[in-house]
CSV table of C-alpha atoms in Angstrom, one decimal:
chain,number,residue,atom,x,y,z
A,216,UNK,CA,57.4,144.6,48.2
A,217,UNK,CA,54.3,143.2,46.5
A,218,UNK,CA,55.5,140.0,45.2
A,219,UNK,CA,55.5,139.0,41.5
A,220,UNK,CA,52.9,141.5,40.2
A,221,UNK,CA,54.8,144.4,41.7
A,222,UNK,CA,58.2,143.1,40.6
A,223,UNK,CA,57.0,142.6,37.0
A,224,UNK,CA,55.5,146.1,37.0
A,225,UNK,CA,58.8,147.5,38.3
A,226,UNK,CA,60.7,145.6,35.6
A,227,UNK,CA,58.4,146.9,32.9
A,228,UNK,CA,58.7,150.5,34.1
A,229,UNK,CA,62.5,150.3,34.5
A,230,UNK,CA,63.7,148.2,31.5
A,231,UNK,CA,60.9,148.8,29.0
A,232,UNK,CA,59.8,152.4,29.5
A,233,UNK,CA,62.8,154.1,31.1
A,234,UNK,CA,65.9,152.2,29.8
A,235,UNK,CA,64.3,150.8,26.6
A,236,UNK,CA,66.2,147.5,26.8
A,237,UNK,CA,63.1,145.7,25.6
A,238,UNK,CA,60.0,146.5,23.7
A,239,UNK,CA,56.5,145.9,25.2
A,240,UNK,CA,56.1,142.9,23.0
A,241,UNK,CA,59.5,141.4,23.8
A,242,UNK,CA,58.9,141.9,27.5
A,243,UNK,CA,55.5,140.2,27.2
A,244,UNK,CA,57.2,137.2,25.7
A,245,UNK,CA,59.7,137.0,28.5
A,246,UNK,CA,56.9,137.1,31.1
A,247,UNK,CA,54.9,134.5,29.2
A,248,UNK,CA,57.9,132.1,29.1
A,249,UNK,CA,58.6,132.5,32.8
A,250,UNK,CA,54.9,131.9,33.6
A,251,UNK,CA,55.1,128.6,31.8
A,252,UNK,CA,58.0,127.3,33.9
A,253,UNK,CA,58.2,126.1,37.5
A,254,UNK,CA,59.9,128.4,40.0
A,255,UNK,CA,59.7,132.1,40.9
A,256,UNK,CA,58.4,133.9,37.9
A,257,UNK,CA,59.6,137.4,38.7
A,258,UNK,CA,63.1,136.2,39.5
A,259,UNK,CA,63.2,134.3,36.2
A,260,UNK,CA,62.0,137.4,34.3
A,261,UNK,CA,64.8,139.5,35.9
A,262,UNK,CA,67.4,136.8,35.2
A,263,UNK,CA,66.2,136.5,31.5
A,264,UNK,CA,66.4,140.3,31.1
A,265,UNK,CA,70.0,140.2,32.4
A,266,UNK,CA,70.8,137.3,30.1
A,267,UNK,CA,69.4,139.1,27.0
A,268,UNK,CA,71.4,142.1,28.0
A,269,UNK,CA,74.7,140.6,29.1
A,270,UNK,CA,74.6,136.8,28.4
A,271,UNK,CA,75.4,134.5,31.4
A,272,UNK,CA,77.3,137.2,33.3
A,273,UNK,CA,74.4,139.5,32.9
A,274,UNK,CA,72.0,136.8,34.1
A,275,UNK,CA,74.1,136.2,37.2
A,276,UNK,CA,74.4,139.9,37.9
A,277,UNK,CA,70.6,140.3,37.6
A,278,UNK,CA,69.8,137.4,39.8
A,279,UNK,CA,72.4,138.5,42.4
A,280,UNK,CA,71.2,142.1,42.5
A,281,UNK,CA,67.5,141.1,42.7
A,282,UNK,CA,68.0,138.3,45.3
A,283,UNK,CA,70.9,139.3,47.5
A,284,UNK,CA,69.3,142.1,49.7
A,285,UNK,CA,66.3,140.0,50.8
A,286,UNK,CA,68.3,136.9,51.1
A,287,UNK,CA,70.8,138.6,53.5
A,288,UNK,CA,68.0,140.0,55.5
A,289,UNK,CA,66.3,136.6,55.9
A,290,UNK,CA,69.5,134.8,56.8
A,291,UNK,CA,70.3,137.5,59.3
A,292,UNK,CA,66.8,137.3,60.8
A,293,UNK,CA,67.2,133.5,61.2
A,294,UNK,CA,70.5,134.0,63.0
A,295,UNK,CA,69.0,136.7,65.2
A,296,UNK,CA,65.8,134.9,66.0
A,297,UNK,CA,67.8,132.1,67.6
A,298,UNK,CA,69.2,134.6,70.1
A,299,UNK,CA,66.0,136.7,70.4
A,300,UNK,CA,62.9,134.6,69.8
A,301,UNK,CA,60.5,137.3,70.7
A,302,UNK,CA,61.5,139.5,67.7
A,303,UNK,CA,59.1,137.7,65.4
A,304,UNK,CA,56.0,138.3,67.4
A,305,UNK,CA,55.7,142.1,67.1
A,306,UNK,CA,53.0,143.8,65.0
A,307,UNK,CA,55.6,145.7,63.0
A,308,UNK,CA,55.7,142.9,60.4
A,309,UNK,CA,52.0,143.1,59.9
A,310,UNK,CA,52.1,146.8,59.5
A,311,UNK,CA,54.7,146.7,56.7
A,312,UNK,CA,52.6,144.2,54.8
A,313,UNK,CA,49.7,146.7,54.5
A,314,UNK,CA,51.8,148.8,52.1
A,315,UNK,CA,51.9,145.8,49.7
A,316,UNK,CA,48.2,146.4,48.7
A,317,UNK,CA,48.9,149.7,47.0
A,318,UNK,CA,52.0,148.4,45.3
A,319,UNK,CA,50.3,145.4,43.8
A,320,UNK,CA,47.3,147.4,42.6
A,321,UNK,CA,49.5,149.9,40.7
A,322,UNK,CA,51.5,147.1,39.1
A,323,UNK,CA,48.4,145.2,38.0
A,324,UNK,CA,46.9,148.3,36.5
A,325,UNK,CA,50.1,149.2,34.6
A,326,UNK,CA,50.7,145.8,33.2
A,327,UNK,CA,47.1,145.2,32.3
A,328,UNK,CA,47.1,148.2,30.0
A,329,UNK,CA,49.9,146.7,27.9
A,330,UNK,CA,49.2,143.0,28.1
A,331,UNK,CA,45.4,143.1,27.7
A,332,UNK,CA,45.0,145.5,24.7
A,333,UNK,CA,41.5,144.2,23.6
A,334,UNK,CA,38.3,142.9,24.9
A,335,UNK,CA,38.9,139.1,24.4
A,336,UNK,CA,42.1,139.2,26.3
A,337,UNK,CA,40.7,141.4,29.0
A,338,UNK,CA,37.8,139.0,29.5
A,339,UNK,CA,40.1,136.0,29.6
A,340,UNK,CA,42.3,137.7,32.2
A,341,UNK,CA,39.3,138.4,34.4
A,342,UNK,CA,38.0,134.8,34.1
A,343,UNK,CA,41.4,133.4,34.9
A,344,UNK,CA,41.8,135.7,37.9
A,345,UNK,CA,38.4,134.7,39.3
A,346,UNK,CA,39.2,131.0,38.7
A,347,UNK,CA,42.5,131.2,40.6
A,348,UNK,CA,40.9,133.1,43.5
A,349,UNK,CA,38.3,130.3,43.8
A,350,UNK,CA,40.7,127.4,43.2
A,351,UNK,CA,44.3,128.4,43.6
A,352,UNK,CA,45.8,124.9,43.5
A,353,UNK,CA,48.8,124.2,41.3
A,354,UNK,CA,46.8,122.1,38.9
A,355,UNK,CA,44.4,125.0,38.3
A,356,UNK,CA,47.2,127.3,37.3
A,357,UNK,CA,48.5,124.7,34.8
A,358,UNK,CA,45.0,124.2,33.5
A,359,UNK,CA,44.5,128.0,33.1
A,360,UNK,CA,47.7,128.2,31.1
A,361,UNK,CA,46.6,125.3,28.8
A,362,UNK,CA,43.1,126.7,28.3
A,363,UNK,CA,44.4,130.2,27.6
A,364,UNK,CA,46.8,128.9,25.0
A,365,UNK,CA,44.1,126.8,23.3
A,366,UNK,CA,41.6,129.7,23.3
A,367,UNK,CA,44.2,132.0,21.8
A,368,UNK,CA,45.0,129.5,19.1
A,369,UNK,CA,41.4,128.9,18.2
A,370,UNK,CA,40.5,132.6,18.2
A,371,UNK,CA,43.8,133.4,16.4
A,372,UNK,CA,44.6,136.3,18.7
A,373,UNK,CA,47.0,138.7,17.1
A,374,UNK,CA,50.3,139.0,19.0
A,375,UNK,CA,52.1,142.3,19.0
A,376,UNK,CA,55.3,140.4,19.4
A,377,UNK,CA,55.7,140.4,15.6
A,378,UNK,CA,56.7,144.0,15.7
A,379,UNK,CA,60.0,143.2,17.4
A,380,UNK,CA,61.3,139.7,17.8
A,381,UNK,CA,62.9,138.7,21.0
A,382,UNK,CA,66.6,138.0,20.2
A,383,UNK,CA,68.0,135.1,22.2
A,384,UNK,CA,71.8,135.0,22.2
A,385,UNK,CA,72.0,131.2,22.8
A,386,UNK,CA,73.5,128.6,20.4
A,387,UNK,CA,75.1,125.2,20.3
A,388,UNK,CA,74.1,122.3,22.6
A,389,UNK,CA,74.0,124.2,25.9
A,390,UNK,CA,70.2,124.3,26.2
A,391,UNK,CA,70.2,120.5,26.1
A,392,UNK,CA,72.9,120.3,28.8
A,393,UNK,CA,70.9,122.7,31.0
A,394,UNK,CA,67.8,120.5,30.6
A,395,UNK,CA,69.8,117.3,31.4
A,396,UNK,CA,71.3,119.0,34.5
A,397,UNK,CA,67.8,120.0,35.7
A,398,UNK,CA,66.5,116.4,35.3
A,399,UNK,CA,69.6,114.8,36.9
A,400,UNK,CA,69.5,117.1,39.9
A,401,UNK,CA,65.8,116.5,40.3
A,402,UNK,CA,66.3,112.8,40.5
A,403,UNK,CA,69.2,113.2,43.0
A,404,UNK,CA,67.0,115.4,45.2
A,405,UNK,CA,64.8,112.4,46.0
A,406,UNK,CA,67.6,110.5,47.6
A,407,UNK,CA,67.3,110.3,51.4
A,408,UNK,CA,69.3,112.8,53.5
A,409,UNK,CA,69.7,113.3,57.2
A,410,UNK,CA,67.2,115.9,58.5
A,411,UNK,CA,68.8,119.2,59.1
A,412,UNK,CA,72.0,118.5,57.1
A,413,UNK,CA,73.2,120.7,54.3
A,414,UNK,CA,72.3,117.9,51.8
A,415,UNK,CA,68.8,117.7,53.2
A,416,UNK,CA,68.3,121.5,52.9
A,417,UNK,CA,69.6,121.5,49.4
A,418,UNK,CA,67.3,118.6,48.3
A,419,UNK,CA,64.2,120.1,49.9
A,420,UNK,CA,64.8,123.4,48.3
A,421,UNK,CA,65.6,122.0,44.9
A,422,UNK,CA,62.4,120.0,44.8
A,423,UNK,CA,60.4,123.0,45.8
A,424,UNK,CA,61.9,125.2,43.1
A,425,UNK,CA,61.6,122.5,40.5
A,426,UNK,CA,58.0,121.3,41.1
A,427,UNK,CA,56.0,124.3,42.1
A,428,UNK,CA,54.2,126.6,39.7
A,429,UNK,CA,53.0,130.0,40.7
A,430,UNK,CA,55.7,131.6,42.7
A,431,UNK,CA,56.4,132.1,46.4
A,432,UNK,CA,53.0,131.8,47.9
A,433,UNK,CA,52.3,128.5,46.2
A,434,UNK,CA,55.6,127.0,47.5
A,435,UNK,CA,54.6,127.7,51.1
A,436,UNK,CA,52.7,124.4,51.7
A,437,UNK,CA,55.6,122.4,50.2
A,438,UNK,CA,58.1,124.1,52.5
A,439,UNK,CA,55.7,123.8,55.5
A,440,UNK,CA,55.5,120.0,54.8
A,441,UNK,CA,59.2,119.7,54.6
A,442,UNK,CA,60.3,121.8,57.5
A,443,UNK,CA,57.4,121.9,60.0
A,444,UNK,CA,55.4,118.7,59.4
A,445,UNK,CA,58.7,116.8,59.5
A,446,UNK,CA,59.5,118.2,63.0
A,447,UNK,CA,62.6,120.0,61.8
A,448,UNK,CA,61.2,123.5,62.7
A,449,UNK,CA,58.5,124.8,65.1
A,450,UNK,CA,55.4,126.2,63.4
A,451,UNK,CA,55.8,129.6,65.2
A,452,UNK,CA,59.3,130.0,63.9
A,453,UNK,CA,58.2,129.1,60.4
A,454,UNK,CA,55.4,131.7,60.5
A,455,UNK,CA,57.6,134.4,61.9
A,456,UNK,CA,60.1,134.0,59.1
A,457,UNK,CA,57.3,133.9,56.5
A,458,UNK,CA,55.8,137.1,58.0
A,459,UNK,CA,59.1,139.0,57.6
A,460,UNK,CA,59.5,137.6,54.0
A,461,UNK,CA,56.1,139.0,53.1
A,462,UNK,CA,57.2,142.4,54.2
A,463,UNK,CA,60.7,142.4,52.6
A,464,UNK,CA,61.4,143.7,49.0
A,465,UNK,CA,62.6,141.1,46.6
A,466,UNK,CA,61.5,137.5,45.7
A,467,UNK,CA,59.5,135.6,48.3
A,468,UNK,CA,61.7,132.6,47.5
A,469,UNK,CA,64.3,134.3,49.7
A,470,UNK,CA,62.3,132.9,52.5
A,471,UNK,CA,64.5,129.8,51.8
A,472,UNK,CA,67.4,131.8,53.4
A,473,UNK,CA,65.5,131.9,56.7
A,474,UNK,CA,64.7,128.2,56.6
A,475,UNK,CA,68.2,127.2,55.7
A,476,UNK,CA,69.8,129.6,58.2
A,477,UNK,CA,67.6,128.4,61.0
A,478,UNK,CA,68.7,124.8,60.4
A,479,UNK,CA,72.4,125.2,59.6
A,480,UNK,CA,73.5,128.8,60.2
A,481,UNK,CA,74.7,131.2,57.5
A,482,UNK,CA,76.1,128.3,55.3
A,483,UNK,CA,72.7,126.6,55.4
A,484,UNK,CA,71.0,129.9,54.3
A,485,UNK,CA,73.3,130.3,51.4
A,486,UNK,CA,72.8,126.6,50.3
A,487,UNK,CA,69.0,127.0,50.6
A,488,UNK,CA,68.9,130.2,48.5
A,489,UNK,CA,71.1,128.7,45.7
A,490,UNK,CA,69.2,125.4,45.7
A,491,UNK,CA,65.7,126.9,45.5
A,492,UNK,CA,66.6,129.2,42.6
A,493,UNK,CA,68.8,126.8,40.6
A,494,UNK,CA,66.0,124.7,38.9
A,495,UNK,CA,64.2,127.7,37.6
A,496,UNK,CA,67.5,129.1,36.3
A,497,UNK,CA,68.3,125.9,34.5
A,498,UNK,CA,64.8,125.8,32.9
A,499,UNK,CA,65.1,129.4,31.6
A,500,UNK,CA,68.4,128.6,29.9
A,501,UNK,CA,66.9,125.4,28.5
A,502,UNK,CA,63.6,127.0,27.4
A,503,UNK,CA,64.8,130.1,25.6
A,504,UNK,CA,65.7,128.4,22.3
A,505,UNK,CA,62.4,126.5,22.3
A,506,UNK,CA,60.6,129.8,22.8
A,507,UNK,CA,62.4,131.2,19.8
A,508,UNK,CA,61.2,128.4,17.7
A,509,UNK,CA,57.6,128.5,18.9
A,510,UNK,CA,57.1,132.2,18.3
A,511,UNK,CA,58.0,131.8,14.6
A,512,UNK,CA,54.8,129.8,14.0
A,513,UNK,CA,51.4,131.5,13.6
A,514,UNK,CA,49.3,129.1,15.6
A,515,UNK,CA,51.9,129.1,18.4
A,516,UNK,CA,52.0,132.9,18.4
A,517,UNK,CA,48.2,133.0,18.8
A,518,UNK,CA,48.4,130.6,21.7
A,519,UNK,CA,51.2,132.7,23.3
A,520,UNK,CA,49.0,135.8,22.9
A,521,UNK,CA,46.5,134.1,25.1
A,522,UNK,CA,49.1,133.0,27.7
A,523,UNK,CA,50.9,136.3,27.9
A,524,UNK,CA,47.9,138.0,29.5
A,525,UNK,CA,47.6,135.7,32.4
A,526,UNK,CA,48.1,137.3,35.9
């Protein structure tokens, strides 16, 4: 539970502190890269860790292990809700969500100690947090990333990543192929589809995963527009599924399994989960080599030092 902040804190504790797969600095670079990309940041971080550990098979195993439990729960809930609509109206969902507060607080404190090691970065993190609380729109998040990078470059913040470079086991032309695949599929996703069909579910989810920055909560208005405003789903059903997704462990993007399952059964849930995570995955594989190039340049490293601290 706890959404991205808690997930990132868990990853840090498990893979940096306990298993020592990554250094603090390398993990910070992974988090910064995934914050710069559209899609679910915590899922992308987990996938990247798996890729760095076991190449493409490791990435698939990491994504499957992180996503499968919550996706199965959400798809099962969608199927069950069609037979028992009253299941989503109980107070048990709200009660489970109360535990999230403590989980998020612990994760933020733990990561803040390692990613905000000095006063300038601490001050920047606080200013960004206040700005996003006041104006949480997507454009504000992108603007915060740009400003933090510019401030880091001007102030020439020192990045601890120089102590251990992030090794990226990726060569040849594959990154370009991933980038092309992302762009082509994005164009295809704008083609008209019959509402409620598997193609419609796939295109709605792919666009959501490709065009939304900031993770699960930010994607909610997009999905509401596509599924509720279009008349494909009742608002009460949508909110019942979202309430359960909030209380479940794992990425909030697994809410897609509920939406797809409600429209087209188990197959629709599987299609929705794959489609919403696919664009972020393609962008990670396309962006890792560029990241390797950027971090070799002093000005770029200073900008990254400003970006890494962002919540």
